[in-house]
PDB file of C-alpha atoms and ligand atoms in Angstrom:
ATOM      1  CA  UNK A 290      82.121  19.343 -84.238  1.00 75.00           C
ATOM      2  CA  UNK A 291      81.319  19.269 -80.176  1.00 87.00           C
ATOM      3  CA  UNK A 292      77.464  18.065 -80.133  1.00 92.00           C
ATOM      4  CA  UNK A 293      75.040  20.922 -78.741  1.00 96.00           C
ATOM      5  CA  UNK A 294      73.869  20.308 -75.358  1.00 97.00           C
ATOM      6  CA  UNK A 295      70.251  19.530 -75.096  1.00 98.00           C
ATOM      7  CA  UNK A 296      68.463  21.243 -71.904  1.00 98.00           C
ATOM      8  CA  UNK A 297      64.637  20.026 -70.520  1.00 98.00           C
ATOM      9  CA  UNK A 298      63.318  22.805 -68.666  1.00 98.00           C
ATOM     10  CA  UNK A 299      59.913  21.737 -66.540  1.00 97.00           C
ATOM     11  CA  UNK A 300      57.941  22.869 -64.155  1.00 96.00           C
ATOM     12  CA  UNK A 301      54.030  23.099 -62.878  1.00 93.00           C
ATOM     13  CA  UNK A 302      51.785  25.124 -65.202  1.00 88.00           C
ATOM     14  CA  UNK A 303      51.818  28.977 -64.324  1.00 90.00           C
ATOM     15  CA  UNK A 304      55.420  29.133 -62.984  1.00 93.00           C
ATOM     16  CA  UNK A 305      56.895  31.117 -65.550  1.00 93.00           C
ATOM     17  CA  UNK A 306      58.672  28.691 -67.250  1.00 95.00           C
ATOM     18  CA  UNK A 307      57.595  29.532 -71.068  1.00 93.00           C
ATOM     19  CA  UNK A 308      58.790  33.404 -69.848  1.00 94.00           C
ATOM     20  CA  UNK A 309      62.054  31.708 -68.447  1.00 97.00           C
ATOM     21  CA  UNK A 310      63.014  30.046 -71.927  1.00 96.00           C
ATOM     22  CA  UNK A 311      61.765  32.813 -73.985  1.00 94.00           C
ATOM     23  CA  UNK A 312      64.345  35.535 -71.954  1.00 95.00           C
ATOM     24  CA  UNK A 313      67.295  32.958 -72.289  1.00 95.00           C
ATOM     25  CA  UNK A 314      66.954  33.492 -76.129  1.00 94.00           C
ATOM     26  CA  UNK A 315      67.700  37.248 -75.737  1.00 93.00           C
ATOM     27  CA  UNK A 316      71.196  36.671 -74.358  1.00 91.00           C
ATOM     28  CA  UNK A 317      72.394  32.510 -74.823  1.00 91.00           C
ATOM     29  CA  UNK A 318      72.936  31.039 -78.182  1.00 90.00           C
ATOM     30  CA  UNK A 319      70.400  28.204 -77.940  1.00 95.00           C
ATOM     31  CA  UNK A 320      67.927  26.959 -79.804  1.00 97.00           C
ATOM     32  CA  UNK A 321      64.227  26.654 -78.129  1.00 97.00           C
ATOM     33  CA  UNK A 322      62.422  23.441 -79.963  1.00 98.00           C
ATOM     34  CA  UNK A 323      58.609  24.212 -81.051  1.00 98.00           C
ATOM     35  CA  UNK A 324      56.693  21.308 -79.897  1.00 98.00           C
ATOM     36  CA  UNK A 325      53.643  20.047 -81.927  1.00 98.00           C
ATOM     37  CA  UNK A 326      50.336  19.675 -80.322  1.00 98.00           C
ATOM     38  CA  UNK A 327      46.623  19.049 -80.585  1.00 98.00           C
ATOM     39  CA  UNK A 328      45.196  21.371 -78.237  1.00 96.00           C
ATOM     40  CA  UNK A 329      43.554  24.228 -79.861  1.00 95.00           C
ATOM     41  CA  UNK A 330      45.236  27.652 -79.826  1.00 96.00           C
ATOM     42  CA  UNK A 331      44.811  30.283 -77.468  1.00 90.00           C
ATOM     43  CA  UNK A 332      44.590  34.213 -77.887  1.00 87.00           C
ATOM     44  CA  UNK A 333      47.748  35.540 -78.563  1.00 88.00           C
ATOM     45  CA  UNK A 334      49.180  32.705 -79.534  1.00 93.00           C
ATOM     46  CA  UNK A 335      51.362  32.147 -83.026  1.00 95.00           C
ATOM     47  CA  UNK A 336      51.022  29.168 -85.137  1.00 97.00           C
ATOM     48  CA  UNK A 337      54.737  27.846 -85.628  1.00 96.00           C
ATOM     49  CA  UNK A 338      56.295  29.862 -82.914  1.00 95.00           C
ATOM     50  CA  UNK A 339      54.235  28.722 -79.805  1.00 95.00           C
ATOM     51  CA  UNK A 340      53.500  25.491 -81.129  1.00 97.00           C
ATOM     52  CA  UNK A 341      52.552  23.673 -84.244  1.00 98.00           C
ATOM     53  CA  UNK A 342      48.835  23.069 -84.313  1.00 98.00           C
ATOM     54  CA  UNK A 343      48.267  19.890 -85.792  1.00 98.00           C
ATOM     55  CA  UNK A 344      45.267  17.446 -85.679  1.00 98.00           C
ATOM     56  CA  UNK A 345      45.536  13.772 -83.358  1.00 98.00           C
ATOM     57  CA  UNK A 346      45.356  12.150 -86.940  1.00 98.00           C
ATOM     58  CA  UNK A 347      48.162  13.797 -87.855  1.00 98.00           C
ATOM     59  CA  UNK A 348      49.948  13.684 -84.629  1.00 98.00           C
ATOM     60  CA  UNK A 349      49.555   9.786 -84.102  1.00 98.00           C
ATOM     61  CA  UNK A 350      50.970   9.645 -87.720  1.00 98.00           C
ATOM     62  CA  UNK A 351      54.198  11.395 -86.658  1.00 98.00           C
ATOM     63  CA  UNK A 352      54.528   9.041 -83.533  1.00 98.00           C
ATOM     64  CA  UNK A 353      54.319   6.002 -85.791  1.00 98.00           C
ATOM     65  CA  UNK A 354      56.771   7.384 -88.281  1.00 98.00           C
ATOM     66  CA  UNK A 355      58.746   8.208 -85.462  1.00 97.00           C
ATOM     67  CA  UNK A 356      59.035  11.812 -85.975  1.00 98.00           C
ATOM     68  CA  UNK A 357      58.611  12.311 -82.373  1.00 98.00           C
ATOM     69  CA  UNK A 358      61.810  12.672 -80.090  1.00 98.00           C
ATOM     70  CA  UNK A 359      59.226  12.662 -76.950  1.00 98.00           C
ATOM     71  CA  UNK A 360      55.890  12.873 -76.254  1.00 98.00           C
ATOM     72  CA  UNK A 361      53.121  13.088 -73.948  1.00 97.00           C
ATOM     73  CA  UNK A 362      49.103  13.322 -73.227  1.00 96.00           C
ATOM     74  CA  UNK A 363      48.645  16.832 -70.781  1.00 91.00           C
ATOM     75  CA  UNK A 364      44.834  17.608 -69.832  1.00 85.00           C
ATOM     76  CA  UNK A 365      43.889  15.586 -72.912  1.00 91.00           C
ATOM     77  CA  UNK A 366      46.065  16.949 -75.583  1.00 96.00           C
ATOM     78  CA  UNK A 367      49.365  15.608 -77.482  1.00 98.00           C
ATOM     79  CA  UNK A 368      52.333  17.279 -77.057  1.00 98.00           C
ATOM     80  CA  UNK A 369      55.435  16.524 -78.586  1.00 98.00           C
ATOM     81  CA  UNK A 370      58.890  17.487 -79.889  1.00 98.00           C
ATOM     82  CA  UNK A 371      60.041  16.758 -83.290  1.00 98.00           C
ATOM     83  CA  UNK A 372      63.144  14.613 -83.452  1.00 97.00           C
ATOM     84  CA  UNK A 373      64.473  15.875 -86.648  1.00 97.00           C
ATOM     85  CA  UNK A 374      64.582  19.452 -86.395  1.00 97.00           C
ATOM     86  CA  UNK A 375      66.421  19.018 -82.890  1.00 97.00           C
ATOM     87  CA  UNK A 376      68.871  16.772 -83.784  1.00 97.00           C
ATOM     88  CA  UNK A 377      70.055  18.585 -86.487  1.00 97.00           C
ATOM     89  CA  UNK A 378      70.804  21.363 -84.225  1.00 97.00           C
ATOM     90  CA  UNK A 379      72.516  19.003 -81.300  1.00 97.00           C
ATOM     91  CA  UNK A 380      74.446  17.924 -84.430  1.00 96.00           C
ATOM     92  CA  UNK A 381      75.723  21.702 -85.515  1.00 96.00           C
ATOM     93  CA  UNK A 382      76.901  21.719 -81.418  1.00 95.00           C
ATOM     94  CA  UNK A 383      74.091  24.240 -81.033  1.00 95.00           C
ATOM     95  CA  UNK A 384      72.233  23.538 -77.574  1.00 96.00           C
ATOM     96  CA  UNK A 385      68.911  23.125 -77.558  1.00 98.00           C
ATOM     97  CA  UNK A 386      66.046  23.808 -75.144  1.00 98.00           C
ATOM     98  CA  UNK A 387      62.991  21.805 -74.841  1.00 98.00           C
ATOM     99  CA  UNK A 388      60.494  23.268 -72.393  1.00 98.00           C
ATOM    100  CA  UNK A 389      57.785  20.121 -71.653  1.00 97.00           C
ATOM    101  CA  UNK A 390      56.275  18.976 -69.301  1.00 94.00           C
ATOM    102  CA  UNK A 391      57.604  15.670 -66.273  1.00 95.00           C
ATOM    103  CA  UNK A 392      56.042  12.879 -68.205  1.00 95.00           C
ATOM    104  CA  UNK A 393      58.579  13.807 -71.745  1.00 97.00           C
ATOM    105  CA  UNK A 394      60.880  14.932 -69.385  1.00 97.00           C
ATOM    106  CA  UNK A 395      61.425  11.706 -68.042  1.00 97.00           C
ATOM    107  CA  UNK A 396      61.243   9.899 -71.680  1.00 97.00           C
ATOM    108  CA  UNK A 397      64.217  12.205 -72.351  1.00 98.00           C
ATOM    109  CA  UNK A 398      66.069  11.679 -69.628  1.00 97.00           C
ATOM    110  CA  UNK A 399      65.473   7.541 -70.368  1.00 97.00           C
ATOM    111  CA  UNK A 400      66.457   8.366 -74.330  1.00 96.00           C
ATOM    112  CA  UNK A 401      69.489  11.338 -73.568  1.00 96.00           C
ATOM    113  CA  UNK A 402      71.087   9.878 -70.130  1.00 96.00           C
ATOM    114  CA  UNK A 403      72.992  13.619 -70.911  1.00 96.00           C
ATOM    115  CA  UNK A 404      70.414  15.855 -71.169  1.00 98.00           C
ATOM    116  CA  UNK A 405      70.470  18.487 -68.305  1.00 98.00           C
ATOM    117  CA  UNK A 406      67.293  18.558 -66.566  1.00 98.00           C
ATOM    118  CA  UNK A 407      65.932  21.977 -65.054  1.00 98.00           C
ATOM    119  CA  UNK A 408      62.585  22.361 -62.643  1.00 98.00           C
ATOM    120  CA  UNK A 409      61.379  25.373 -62.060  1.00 98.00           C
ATOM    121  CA  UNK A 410      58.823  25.725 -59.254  1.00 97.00           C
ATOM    122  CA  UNK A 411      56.642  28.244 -58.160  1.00 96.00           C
ATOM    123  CA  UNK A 412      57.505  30.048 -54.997  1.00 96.00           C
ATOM    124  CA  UNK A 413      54.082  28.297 -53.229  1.00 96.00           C
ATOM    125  CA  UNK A 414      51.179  26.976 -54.367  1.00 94.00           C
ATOM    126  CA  UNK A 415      49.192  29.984 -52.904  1.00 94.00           C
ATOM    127  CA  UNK A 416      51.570  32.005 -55.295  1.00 93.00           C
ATOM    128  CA  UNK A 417      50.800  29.201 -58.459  1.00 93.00           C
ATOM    129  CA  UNK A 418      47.005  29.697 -58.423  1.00 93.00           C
ATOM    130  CA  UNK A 419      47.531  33.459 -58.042  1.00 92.00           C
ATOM    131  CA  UNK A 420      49.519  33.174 -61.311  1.00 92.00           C
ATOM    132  CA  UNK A 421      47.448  31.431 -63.050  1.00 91.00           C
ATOM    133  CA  UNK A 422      44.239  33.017 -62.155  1.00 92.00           C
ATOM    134  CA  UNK A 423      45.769  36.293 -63.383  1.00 91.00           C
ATOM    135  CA  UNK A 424      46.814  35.011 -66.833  1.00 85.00           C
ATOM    136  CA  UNK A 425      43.097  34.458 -67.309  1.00 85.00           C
ATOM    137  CA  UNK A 426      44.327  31.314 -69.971  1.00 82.00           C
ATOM    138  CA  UNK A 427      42.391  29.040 -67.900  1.00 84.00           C
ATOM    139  CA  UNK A 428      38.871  28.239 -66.571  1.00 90.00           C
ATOM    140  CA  UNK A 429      38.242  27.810 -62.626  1.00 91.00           C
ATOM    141  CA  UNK A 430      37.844  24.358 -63.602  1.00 92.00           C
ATOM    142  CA  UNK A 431      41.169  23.891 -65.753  1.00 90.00           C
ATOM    143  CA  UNK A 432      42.880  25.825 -62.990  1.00 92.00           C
ATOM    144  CA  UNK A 433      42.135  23.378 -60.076  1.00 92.00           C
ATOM    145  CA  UNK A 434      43.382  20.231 -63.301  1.00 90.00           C
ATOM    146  CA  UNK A 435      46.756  21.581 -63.631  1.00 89.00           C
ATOM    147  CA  UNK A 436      46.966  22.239 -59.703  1.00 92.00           C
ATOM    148  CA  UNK A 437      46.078  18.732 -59.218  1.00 92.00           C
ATOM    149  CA  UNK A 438      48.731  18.188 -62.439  1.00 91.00           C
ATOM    150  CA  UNK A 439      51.076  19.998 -60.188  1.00 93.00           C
ATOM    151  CA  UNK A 440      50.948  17.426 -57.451  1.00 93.00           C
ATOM    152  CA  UNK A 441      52.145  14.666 -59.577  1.00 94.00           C
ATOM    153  CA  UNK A 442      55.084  16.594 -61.431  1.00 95.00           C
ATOM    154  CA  UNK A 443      55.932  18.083 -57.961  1.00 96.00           C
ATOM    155  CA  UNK A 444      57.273  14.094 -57.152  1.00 96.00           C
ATOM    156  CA  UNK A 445      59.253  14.193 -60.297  1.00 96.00           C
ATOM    157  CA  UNK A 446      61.722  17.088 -59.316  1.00 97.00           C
ATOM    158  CA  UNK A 447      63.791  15.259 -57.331  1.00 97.00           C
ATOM    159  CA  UNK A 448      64.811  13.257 -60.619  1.00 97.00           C
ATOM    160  CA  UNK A 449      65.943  16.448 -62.128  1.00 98.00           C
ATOM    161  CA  UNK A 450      69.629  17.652 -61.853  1.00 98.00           C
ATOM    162  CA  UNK A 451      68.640  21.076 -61.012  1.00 98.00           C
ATOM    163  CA  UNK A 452      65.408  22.569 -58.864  1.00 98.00           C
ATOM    164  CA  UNK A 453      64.632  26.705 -58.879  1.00 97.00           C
ATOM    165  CA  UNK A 454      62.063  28.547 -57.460  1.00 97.00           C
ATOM    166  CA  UNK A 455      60.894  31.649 -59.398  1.00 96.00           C
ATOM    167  CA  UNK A 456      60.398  34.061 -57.252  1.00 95.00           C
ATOM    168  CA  UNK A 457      62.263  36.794 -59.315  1.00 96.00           C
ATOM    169  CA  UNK A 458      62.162  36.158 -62.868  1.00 95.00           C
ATOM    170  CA  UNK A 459      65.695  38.043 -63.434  1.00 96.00           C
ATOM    171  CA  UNK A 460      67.677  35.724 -60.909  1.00 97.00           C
ATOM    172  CA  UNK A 461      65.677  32.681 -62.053  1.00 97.00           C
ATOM    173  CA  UNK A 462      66.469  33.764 -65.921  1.00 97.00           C
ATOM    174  CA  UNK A 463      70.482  34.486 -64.466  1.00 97.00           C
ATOM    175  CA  UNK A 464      70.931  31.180 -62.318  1.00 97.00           C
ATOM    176  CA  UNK A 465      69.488  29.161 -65.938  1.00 97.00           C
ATOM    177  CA  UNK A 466      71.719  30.669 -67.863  1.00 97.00           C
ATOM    178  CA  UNK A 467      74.540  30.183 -65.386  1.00 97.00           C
ATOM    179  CA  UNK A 468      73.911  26.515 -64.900  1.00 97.00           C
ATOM    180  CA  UNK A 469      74.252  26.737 -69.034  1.00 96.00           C
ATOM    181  CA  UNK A 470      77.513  28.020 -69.144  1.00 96.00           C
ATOM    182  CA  UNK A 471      78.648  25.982 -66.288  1.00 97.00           C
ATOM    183  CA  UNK A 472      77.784  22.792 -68.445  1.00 97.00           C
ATOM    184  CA  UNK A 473      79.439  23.847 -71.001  1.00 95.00           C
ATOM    185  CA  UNK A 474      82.742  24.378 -69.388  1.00 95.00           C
ATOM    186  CA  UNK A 475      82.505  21.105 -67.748  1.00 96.00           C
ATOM    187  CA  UNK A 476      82.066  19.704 -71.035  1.00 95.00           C
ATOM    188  CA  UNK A 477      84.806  21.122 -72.667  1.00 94.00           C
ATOM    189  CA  UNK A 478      86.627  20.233 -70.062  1.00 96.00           C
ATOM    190  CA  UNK A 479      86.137  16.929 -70.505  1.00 95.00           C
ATOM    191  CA  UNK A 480      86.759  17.132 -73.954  1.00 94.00           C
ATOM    192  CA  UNK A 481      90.124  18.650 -73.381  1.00 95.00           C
ATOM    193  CA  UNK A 482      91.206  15.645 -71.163  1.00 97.00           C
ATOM    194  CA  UNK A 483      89.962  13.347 -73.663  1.00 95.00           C
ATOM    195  CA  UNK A 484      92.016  14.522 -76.381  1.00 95.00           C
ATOM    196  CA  UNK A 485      95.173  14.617 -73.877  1.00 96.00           C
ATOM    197  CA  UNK A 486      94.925  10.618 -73.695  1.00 96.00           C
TER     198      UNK A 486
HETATM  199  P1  5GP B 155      50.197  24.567 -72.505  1.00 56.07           P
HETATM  200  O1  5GP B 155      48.957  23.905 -73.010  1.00 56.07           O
HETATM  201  O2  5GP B 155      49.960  25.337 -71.239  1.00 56.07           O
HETATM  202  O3  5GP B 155      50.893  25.390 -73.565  1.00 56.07           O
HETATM  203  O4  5GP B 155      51.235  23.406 -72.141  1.00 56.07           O
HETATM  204  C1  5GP B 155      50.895  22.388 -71.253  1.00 56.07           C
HETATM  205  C2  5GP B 155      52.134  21.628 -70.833  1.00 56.07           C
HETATM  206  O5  5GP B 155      52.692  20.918 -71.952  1.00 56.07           O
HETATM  207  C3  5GP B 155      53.256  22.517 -70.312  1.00 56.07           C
HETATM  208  O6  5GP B 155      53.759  21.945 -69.118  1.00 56.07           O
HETATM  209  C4  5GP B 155      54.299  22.468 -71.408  1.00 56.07           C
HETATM  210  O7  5GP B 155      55.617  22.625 -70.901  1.00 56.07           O
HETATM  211  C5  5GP B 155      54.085  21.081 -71.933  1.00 56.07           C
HETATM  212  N1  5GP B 155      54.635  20.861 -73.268  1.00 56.07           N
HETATM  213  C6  5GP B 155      54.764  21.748 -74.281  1.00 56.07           C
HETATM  214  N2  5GP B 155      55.330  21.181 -75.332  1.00 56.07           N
HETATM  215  C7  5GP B 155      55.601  19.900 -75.006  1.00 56.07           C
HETATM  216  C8  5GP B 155      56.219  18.795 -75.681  1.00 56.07           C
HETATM  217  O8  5GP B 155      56.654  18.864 -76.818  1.00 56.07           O
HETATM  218  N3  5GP B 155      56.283  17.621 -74.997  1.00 56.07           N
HETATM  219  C9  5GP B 155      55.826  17.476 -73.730  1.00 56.07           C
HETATM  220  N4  5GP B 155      55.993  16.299 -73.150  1.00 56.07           N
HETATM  221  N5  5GP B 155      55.252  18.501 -73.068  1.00 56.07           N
HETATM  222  C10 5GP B 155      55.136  19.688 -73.684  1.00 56.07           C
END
């Protein structure tokens, strides 16, 4: 059985990425990884589906157990993706998505040399505060954190394989799913010459 290819996609707070990864589900056969975390939940939010919502007791216990594939502290709150469940499905060749923030990114990239790195950006930053103003999640305060947040995972893109702007959520959704398939041939590809030798 090919191994499932496992996909980071990142990106600044507010630029659509959760949207991005939710859309791909719709139409690619991939598996998007719940992450656990310790921040509390929000409105409209679903225990198991947006995240799990577990305590730092608990969390710390998974990262000493090493239950955690990656993880990281955002704004003051764990955040993490659980090894098991993921690499069961990399092992059934599904791909997986992760969508986390630079910081695990990079701890992926470190652990899964492989792993196809996406960051998404927002069109400007004019545009990101605009976003996330109007999605009300955040206070004045916690919107100015993540802009500042922004700067830092801003100088990370250039370690990704792939950078997009979402301008147009459609073509931004398209051009993911495109760089998905395109992986996938060149990975069968190189499959094919492998077994030729
Ligand atoms: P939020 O609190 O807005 O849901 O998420 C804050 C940030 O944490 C986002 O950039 C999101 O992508 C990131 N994030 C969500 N899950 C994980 C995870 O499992 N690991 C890491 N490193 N970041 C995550």
């Amino acid at each position: 059985m090919t191994r499932g290819i496992l996909f980071v996609v990142s990106g600044p707070a507010g630029t659509g990425k959760g949207t991005i990864c939710e859309s791909l589900l719709e139409t690619e056969n991939v598996f998007l990884s719940v992450s656990s975390t310790t921040r509390d939940m929000r409105k409209n939010e679903v225990a198991g589906k947006t995240y799990n919502y577990i305590s730092v007791e608990e969390f710390e216990s998974l990262i000493a157990e090493d239950e955690m594939l990656e993880y990281a502290v955002y704004n003051g709150n764990y955040y993490g993706t659980p090894r098991q469940t993921v690499e069961k499905e990399l092992e059934a060749g599904r791909n997986v998505i992760l969508e986390i923030e630079a910081q695990g990114a990079m701890k992926v990239k470190a652990k899964f040399p492989e792993a196809v790195l996406i960051f998404v950006t927002p069109p400007s930053i004019k545009e990101l505060r605009k976003r996330l103003v109007e999605r009300g999640r955040e206070t004045e305060e916690q919107i100015e954190e993540r802009i500042q947040t922004a700067k830092w995972e801003l100088g990370q893109a250039c370690k990704y394989a792939h950078i997009l702007v979402n301008d147009d959520l459609d073509a931004c959704v398209a051009e993911v799913a495109e760089i998905f398939r395109k992986t996938t041939d060149e990975r069968n590809h190189i499959e094919d010459l492998l077994k030729e030798i």
